[in-house]
Coordinates of C-alpha atoms in Angstrom, one line a residue:
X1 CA 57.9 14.8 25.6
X2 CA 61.1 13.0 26.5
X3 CA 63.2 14.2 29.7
X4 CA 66.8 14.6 30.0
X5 CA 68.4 11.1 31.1
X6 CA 71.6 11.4 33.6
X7 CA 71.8 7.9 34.5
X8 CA 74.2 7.1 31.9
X9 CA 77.9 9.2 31.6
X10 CA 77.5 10.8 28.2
X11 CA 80.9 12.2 28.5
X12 CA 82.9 8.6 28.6
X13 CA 82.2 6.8 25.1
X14 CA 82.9 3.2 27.1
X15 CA 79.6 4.0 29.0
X16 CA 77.3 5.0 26.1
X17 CA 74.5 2.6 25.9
X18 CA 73.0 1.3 22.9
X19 CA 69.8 2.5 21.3
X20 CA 67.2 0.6 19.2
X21 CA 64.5 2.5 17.1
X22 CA 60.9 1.5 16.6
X23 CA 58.0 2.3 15.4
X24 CA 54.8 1.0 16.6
X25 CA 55.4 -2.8 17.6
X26 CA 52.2 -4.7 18.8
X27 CA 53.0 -8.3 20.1
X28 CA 54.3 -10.5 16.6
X29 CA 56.0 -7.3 15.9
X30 CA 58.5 -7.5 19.4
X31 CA 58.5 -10.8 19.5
X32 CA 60.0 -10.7 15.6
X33 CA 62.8 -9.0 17.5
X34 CA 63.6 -11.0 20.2
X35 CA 66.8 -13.2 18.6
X36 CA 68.0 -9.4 17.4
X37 CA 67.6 -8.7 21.0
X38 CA 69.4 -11.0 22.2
X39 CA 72.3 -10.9 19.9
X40 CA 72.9 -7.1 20.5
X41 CA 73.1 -8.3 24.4
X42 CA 75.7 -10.8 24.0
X43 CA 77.4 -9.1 21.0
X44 CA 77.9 -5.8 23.2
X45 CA 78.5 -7.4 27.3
X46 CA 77.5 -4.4 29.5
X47 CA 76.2 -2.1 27.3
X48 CA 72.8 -1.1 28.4
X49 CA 70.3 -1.1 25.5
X50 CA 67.3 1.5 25.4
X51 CA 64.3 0.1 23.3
X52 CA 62.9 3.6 21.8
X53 CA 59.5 3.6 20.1
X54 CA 57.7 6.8 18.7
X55 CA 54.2 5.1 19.3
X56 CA 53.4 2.2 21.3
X57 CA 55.6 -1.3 22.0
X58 CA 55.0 -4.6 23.9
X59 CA 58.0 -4.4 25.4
X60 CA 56.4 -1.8 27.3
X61 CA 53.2 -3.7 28.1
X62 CA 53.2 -7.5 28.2
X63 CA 56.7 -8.0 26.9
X64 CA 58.2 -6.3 29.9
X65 CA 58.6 -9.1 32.5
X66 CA 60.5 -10.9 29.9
X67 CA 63.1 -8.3 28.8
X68 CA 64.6 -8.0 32.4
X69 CA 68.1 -8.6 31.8
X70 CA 67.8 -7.8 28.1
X71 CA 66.3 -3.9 28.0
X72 CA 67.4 -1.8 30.4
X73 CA 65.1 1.3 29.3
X74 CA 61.9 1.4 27.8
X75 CA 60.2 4.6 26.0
X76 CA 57.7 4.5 24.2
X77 CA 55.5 7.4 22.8
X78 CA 58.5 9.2 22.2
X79 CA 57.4 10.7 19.0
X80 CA 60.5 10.6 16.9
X81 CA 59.3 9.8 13.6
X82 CA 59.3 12.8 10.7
X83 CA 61.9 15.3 10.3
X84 CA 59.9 18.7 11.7
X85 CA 61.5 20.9 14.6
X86 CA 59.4 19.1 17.3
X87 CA 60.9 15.6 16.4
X88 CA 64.5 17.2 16.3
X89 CA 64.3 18.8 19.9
X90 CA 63.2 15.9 20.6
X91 CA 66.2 13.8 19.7
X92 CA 68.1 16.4 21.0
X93 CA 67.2 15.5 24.4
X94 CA 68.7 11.6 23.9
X95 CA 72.3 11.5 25.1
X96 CA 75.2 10.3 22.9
X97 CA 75.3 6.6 22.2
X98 CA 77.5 3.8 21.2
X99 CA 75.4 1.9 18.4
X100 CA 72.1 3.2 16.8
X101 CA 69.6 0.1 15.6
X102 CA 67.2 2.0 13.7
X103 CA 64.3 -0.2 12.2
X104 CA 62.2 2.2 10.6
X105 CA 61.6 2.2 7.4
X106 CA 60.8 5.8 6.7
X107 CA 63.9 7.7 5.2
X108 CA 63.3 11.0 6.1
X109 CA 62.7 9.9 9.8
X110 CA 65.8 7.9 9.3
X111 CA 68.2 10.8 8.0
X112 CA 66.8 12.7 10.3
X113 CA 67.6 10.8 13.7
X114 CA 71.0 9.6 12.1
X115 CA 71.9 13.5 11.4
X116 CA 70.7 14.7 14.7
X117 CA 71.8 11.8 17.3
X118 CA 75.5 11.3 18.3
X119 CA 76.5 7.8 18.1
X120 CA 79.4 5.4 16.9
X121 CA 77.8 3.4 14.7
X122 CA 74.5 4.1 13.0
X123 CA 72.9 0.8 11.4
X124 CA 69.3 1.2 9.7
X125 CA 67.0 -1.2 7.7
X126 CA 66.5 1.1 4.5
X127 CA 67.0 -0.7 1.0
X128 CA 70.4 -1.7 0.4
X129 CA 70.9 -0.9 3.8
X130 CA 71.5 2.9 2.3
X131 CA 72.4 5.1 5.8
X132 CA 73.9 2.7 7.6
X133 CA 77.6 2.3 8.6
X134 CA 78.4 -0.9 7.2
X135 CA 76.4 -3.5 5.5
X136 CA 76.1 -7.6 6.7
X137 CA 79.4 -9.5 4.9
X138 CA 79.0 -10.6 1.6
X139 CA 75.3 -8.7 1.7
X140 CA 74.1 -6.4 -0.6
X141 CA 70.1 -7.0 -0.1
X142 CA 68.3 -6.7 3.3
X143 CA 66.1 -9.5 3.8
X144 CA 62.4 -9.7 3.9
X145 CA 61.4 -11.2 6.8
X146 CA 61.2 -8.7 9.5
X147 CA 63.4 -10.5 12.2
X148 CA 65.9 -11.6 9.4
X149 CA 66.0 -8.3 8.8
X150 CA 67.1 -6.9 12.1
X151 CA 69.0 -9.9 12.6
X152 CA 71.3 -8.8 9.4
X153 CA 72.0 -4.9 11.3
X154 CA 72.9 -7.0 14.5
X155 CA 75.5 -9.0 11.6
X156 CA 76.6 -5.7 10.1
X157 CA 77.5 -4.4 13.7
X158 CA 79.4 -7.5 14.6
X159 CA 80.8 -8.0 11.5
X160 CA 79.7 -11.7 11.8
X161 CA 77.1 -13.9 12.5
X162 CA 75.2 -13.3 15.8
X163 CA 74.1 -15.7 18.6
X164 CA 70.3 -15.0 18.5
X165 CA 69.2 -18.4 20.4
X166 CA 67.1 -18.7 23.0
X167 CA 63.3 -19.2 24.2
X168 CA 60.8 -17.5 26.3
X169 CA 60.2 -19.0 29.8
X170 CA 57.0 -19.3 32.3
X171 CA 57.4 -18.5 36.2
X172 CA 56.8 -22.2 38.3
X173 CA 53.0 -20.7 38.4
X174 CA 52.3 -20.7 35.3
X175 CA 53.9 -24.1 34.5
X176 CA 51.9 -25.5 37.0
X177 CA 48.4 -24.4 36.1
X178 CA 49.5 -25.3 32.3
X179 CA 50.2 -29.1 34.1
X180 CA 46.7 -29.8 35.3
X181 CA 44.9 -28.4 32.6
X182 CA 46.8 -30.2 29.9
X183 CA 48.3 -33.3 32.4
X184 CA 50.8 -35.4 31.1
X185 CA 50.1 -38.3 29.2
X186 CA 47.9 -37.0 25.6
X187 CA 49.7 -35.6 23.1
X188 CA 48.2 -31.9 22.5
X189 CA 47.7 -30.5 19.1
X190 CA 47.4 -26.8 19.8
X191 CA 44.8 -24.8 17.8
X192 CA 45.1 -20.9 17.7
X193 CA 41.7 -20.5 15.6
X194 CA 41.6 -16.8 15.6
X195 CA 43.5 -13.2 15.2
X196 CA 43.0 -9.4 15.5
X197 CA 41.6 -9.6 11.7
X198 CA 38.8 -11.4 10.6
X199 CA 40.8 -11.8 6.9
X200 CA 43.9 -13.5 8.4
X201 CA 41.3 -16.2 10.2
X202 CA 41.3 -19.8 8.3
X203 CA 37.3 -20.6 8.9
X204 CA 36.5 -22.2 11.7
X205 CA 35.0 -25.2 10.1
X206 CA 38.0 -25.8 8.5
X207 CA 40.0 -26.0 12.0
X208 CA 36.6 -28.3 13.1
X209 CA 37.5 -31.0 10.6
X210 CA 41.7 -30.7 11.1
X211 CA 41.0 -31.1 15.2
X212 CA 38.2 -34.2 14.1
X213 CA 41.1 -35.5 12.1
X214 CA 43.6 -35.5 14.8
X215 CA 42.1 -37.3 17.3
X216 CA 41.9 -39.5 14.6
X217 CA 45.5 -39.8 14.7
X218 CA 45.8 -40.0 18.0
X219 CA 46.3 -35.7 19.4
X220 CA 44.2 -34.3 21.7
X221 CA 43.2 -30.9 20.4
X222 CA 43.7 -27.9 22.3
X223 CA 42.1 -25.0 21.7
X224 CA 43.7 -21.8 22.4
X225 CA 41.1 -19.4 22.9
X226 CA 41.2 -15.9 23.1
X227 CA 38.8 -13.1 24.8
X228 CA 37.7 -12.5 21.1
X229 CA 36.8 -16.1 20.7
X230 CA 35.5 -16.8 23.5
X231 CA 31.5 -17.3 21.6
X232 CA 32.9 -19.8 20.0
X233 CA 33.7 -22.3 22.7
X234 CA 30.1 -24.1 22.7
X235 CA 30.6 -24.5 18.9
X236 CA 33.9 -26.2 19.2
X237 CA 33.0 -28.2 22.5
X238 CA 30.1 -29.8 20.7
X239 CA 32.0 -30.8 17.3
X240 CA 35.2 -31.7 19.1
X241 CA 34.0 -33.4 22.9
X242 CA 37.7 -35.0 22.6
X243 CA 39.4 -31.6 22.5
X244 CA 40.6 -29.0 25.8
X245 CA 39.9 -25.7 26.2
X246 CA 42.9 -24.8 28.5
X247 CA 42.1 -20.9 28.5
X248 CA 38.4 -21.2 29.0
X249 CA 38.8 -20.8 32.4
X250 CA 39.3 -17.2 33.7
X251 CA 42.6 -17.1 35.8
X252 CA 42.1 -16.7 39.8
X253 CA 43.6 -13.4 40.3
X254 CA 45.1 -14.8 43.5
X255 CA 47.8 -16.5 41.4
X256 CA 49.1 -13.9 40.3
X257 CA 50.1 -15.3 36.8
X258 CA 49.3 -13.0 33.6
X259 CA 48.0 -14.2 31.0
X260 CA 51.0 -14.1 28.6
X261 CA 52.7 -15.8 30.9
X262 CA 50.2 -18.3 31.4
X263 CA 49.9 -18.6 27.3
X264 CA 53.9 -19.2 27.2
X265 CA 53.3 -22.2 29.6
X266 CA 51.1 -23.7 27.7
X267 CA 53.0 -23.6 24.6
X268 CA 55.1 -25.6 26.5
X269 CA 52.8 -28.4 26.7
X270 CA 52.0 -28.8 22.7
X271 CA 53.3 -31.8 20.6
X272 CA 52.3 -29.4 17.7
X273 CA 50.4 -26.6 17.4
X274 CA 48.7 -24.9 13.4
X275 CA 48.1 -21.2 14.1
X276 CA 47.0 -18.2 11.5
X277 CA 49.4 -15.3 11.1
X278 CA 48.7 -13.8 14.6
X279 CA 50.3 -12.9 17.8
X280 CA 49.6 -16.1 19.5
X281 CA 51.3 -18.2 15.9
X282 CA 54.5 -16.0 16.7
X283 CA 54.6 -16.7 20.5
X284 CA 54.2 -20.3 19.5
X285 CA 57.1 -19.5 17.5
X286 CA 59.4 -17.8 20.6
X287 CA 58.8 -20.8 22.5
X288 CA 60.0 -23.0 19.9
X289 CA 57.1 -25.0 19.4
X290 CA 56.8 -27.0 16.1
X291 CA 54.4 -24.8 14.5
X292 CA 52.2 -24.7 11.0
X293 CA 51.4 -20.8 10.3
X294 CA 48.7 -20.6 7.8
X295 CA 49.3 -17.6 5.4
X296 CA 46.6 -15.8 3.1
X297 CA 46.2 -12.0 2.6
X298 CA 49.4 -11.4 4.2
X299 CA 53.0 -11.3 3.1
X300 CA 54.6 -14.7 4.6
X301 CA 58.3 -14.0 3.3
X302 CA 57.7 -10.7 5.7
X303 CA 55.6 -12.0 8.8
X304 CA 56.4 -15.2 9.1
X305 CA 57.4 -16.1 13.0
X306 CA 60.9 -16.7 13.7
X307 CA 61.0 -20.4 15.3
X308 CA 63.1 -20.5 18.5
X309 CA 63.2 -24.5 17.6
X310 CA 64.1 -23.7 14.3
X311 CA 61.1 -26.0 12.7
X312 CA 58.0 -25.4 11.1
X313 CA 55.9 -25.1 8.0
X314 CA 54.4 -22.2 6.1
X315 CA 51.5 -22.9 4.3
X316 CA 50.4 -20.5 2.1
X317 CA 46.4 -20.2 0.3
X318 CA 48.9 -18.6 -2.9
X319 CA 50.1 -22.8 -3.2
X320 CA 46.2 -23.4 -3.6
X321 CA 45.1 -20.7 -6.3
X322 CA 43.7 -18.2 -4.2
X323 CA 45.4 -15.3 -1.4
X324 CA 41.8 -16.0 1.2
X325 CA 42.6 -18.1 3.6
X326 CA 39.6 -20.6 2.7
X327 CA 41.9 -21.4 -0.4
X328 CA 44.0 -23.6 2.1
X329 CA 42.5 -27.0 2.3
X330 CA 42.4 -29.3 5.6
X331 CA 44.3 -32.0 3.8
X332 CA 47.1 -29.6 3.3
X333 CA 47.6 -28.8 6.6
X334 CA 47.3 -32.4 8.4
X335 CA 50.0 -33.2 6.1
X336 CA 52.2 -30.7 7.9
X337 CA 51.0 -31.4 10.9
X338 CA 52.0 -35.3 10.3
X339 CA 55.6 -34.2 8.8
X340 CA 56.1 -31.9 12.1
X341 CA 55.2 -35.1 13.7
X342 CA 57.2 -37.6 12.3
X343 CA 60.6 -36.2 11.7
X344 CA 62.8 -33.2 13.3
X345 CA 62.3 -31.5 10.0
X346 CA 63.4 -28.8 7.8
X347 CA 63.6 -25.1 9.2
X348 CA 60.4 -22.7 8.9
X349 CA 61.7 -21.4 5.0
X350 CA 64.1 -18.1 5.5
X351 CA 62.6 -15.1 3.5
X352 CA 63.4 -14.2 -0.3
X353 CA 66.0 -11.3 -0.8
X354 CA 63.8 -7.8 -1.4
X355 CA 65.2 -4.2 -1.7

């Protein structure tokens, strides 16, 4: 149940803060809103800005050493999604506020917290943008891709377009355990081989033969391994002797780096990196890393990571006759690899126009 906040004067409009509605946001999902983020806090100097989330969030959990400065309130399990008497008191108890970001895409829950919550601007990511204040200029359409998306309210707020840049940096710890376990001098190819679902996974062989044909080339793999990969580490050690495993090692505790943190650095470190449509392929993303995000079952106009350095590929199994990700061939994706490689290249491609 949420409490009744008093560290913000309700009573004097200048000091109402700015509120942004979620659902459940695990950590692609957050990080798809980091450039919105950051354009609400330059778009609105001194407004604080509480992240609202009626299940979990990451910026909550991992996410929160890097929203200091950004967020300055977090709640999350606030239940405010549905339109029932419980979910109204509820709202009840959130003081008045300047500008309402509401990215749910319920409409009942949406009508509900826009009729209930005082504010000075209400802008929500339904179809046509229907319950919202004002619309982006010259848009009718919201765009697919989810940080697109929210990108467009933080445009419709402004009433032009917003200054989302920026990256995601590691403490000097971190940056130095990333330095001695991928030293300078190879050129590192960075691997994410798995996600959270087994459908979203390009088989493992298939990575095998791309890391084979990059040393080829002249990359040293790199492996980013995850706690649920870790069986298979002797699998890829043996096919790929050339390749480093920079996660393999558990952290020492006494350094008092997390792992995200220690992930972040080490994105820092890649030439390249090819990554499924997971949490690690959007961090890859944040950082700005030139990144390949392989696409199958799931919607790539919708999840495809935002690029801080504004380059990448999508490859897609649909361009190779099939939606499993087995469909995508190994020559496909060393060709992206090579054009990342060769050329400051073309953007990762901005989603189609839906509802």
């Amino acid at each position: 149940m949420l409490s009744p906040m008093s560290d913000t004067d309700s009573s004097d409009p200048g000091g109402r803060p700015i509120a942004v509605l979620v659902d459940r946001e695990g950590l692609g999902d957050s990080l798809l809103k980091f450039p919105f983020l950051r354009a609400i806090r330059r778009g609105f100097p001194g407004r604080p800005i509480w992240w609202i989330a009626t299940h979990q969030t990451s910026m909550a959990d991992e996410l929160a050493p890097f929203v200091t400065g950004l967020i300055d309130r977090v709640i999350h399990h606030a239940g405010i999604t549905g339109s029932s008497r419980e979910v109204r008191d509820r709202l009840r108890q959130l003081p008045p506020f300047d500008r309402v970001f509401d990215s749910r895409t319920h409409v009942m829950s949406v009508l509900t917290t826009r009729s209930v919550l005082t504010h000075n601007g209400y802008y929500a990511c339904l179809p046509g943008y229907l319950l919202s204040d004002r619309r982006p200029p010259g848009r009718w359409s919201r765009p697919r891709n989810i940080a697109h998306r929210m990108l467009s309210l933080a445009e419709a707020a402004l009433g032009h377009a917003p200054d989302w840049h920026g990256t995601l940096e590691a403490p000097p710890a971190a940056r130095a355990l990333a330095e001695r376990r991928l030293a300078d001098g190879p050129r590192y190819a960075g691997l994410a081989v798995g996600s959270r679902e087994v459908r979203k996974n390009w088989p493992l062989e298939r990575y095998i033969a791309l890391a084979q044909a990059l040393v080829g080339q002249g990359l040293t793999p790199a492996f980013l391994i995850g706690p649920q990969e870790r069986e298979w580490l002797e699998l890829l050690r043996s096919a790929v002797p050339q390749a480093m495993f920079p996660e393999a090692e558990p952290l020492d505790p006494s350094l008092g780096i997390a792992r995200l943190e220690f992930a972040i650095a080490l994105c820092r470190r890649l030439s390249v990196a090819v990554a499924n449509d997971s949490g690690i392929g959007h961090l890859l993303g944040a950082v700005g890393t030139p990144l390949v995000s392989l696409f199958g079952p799931t919607d790539a106009e919708r999840w495809a990571p935002f690029s801080a350095s504004e380059h990448g590929i999508i490859v897609r199994a649909q361009e190779f006759g099939g939606t499993a990700m087995d469909a995508i061939p190994v020559d496909a994706v060393l060709r992206a690899v090579d054009r990342l490689m060769r050329s400051p290249l073309s953007p990762l491609p901005l989603a189609g126009e839906g509802g």
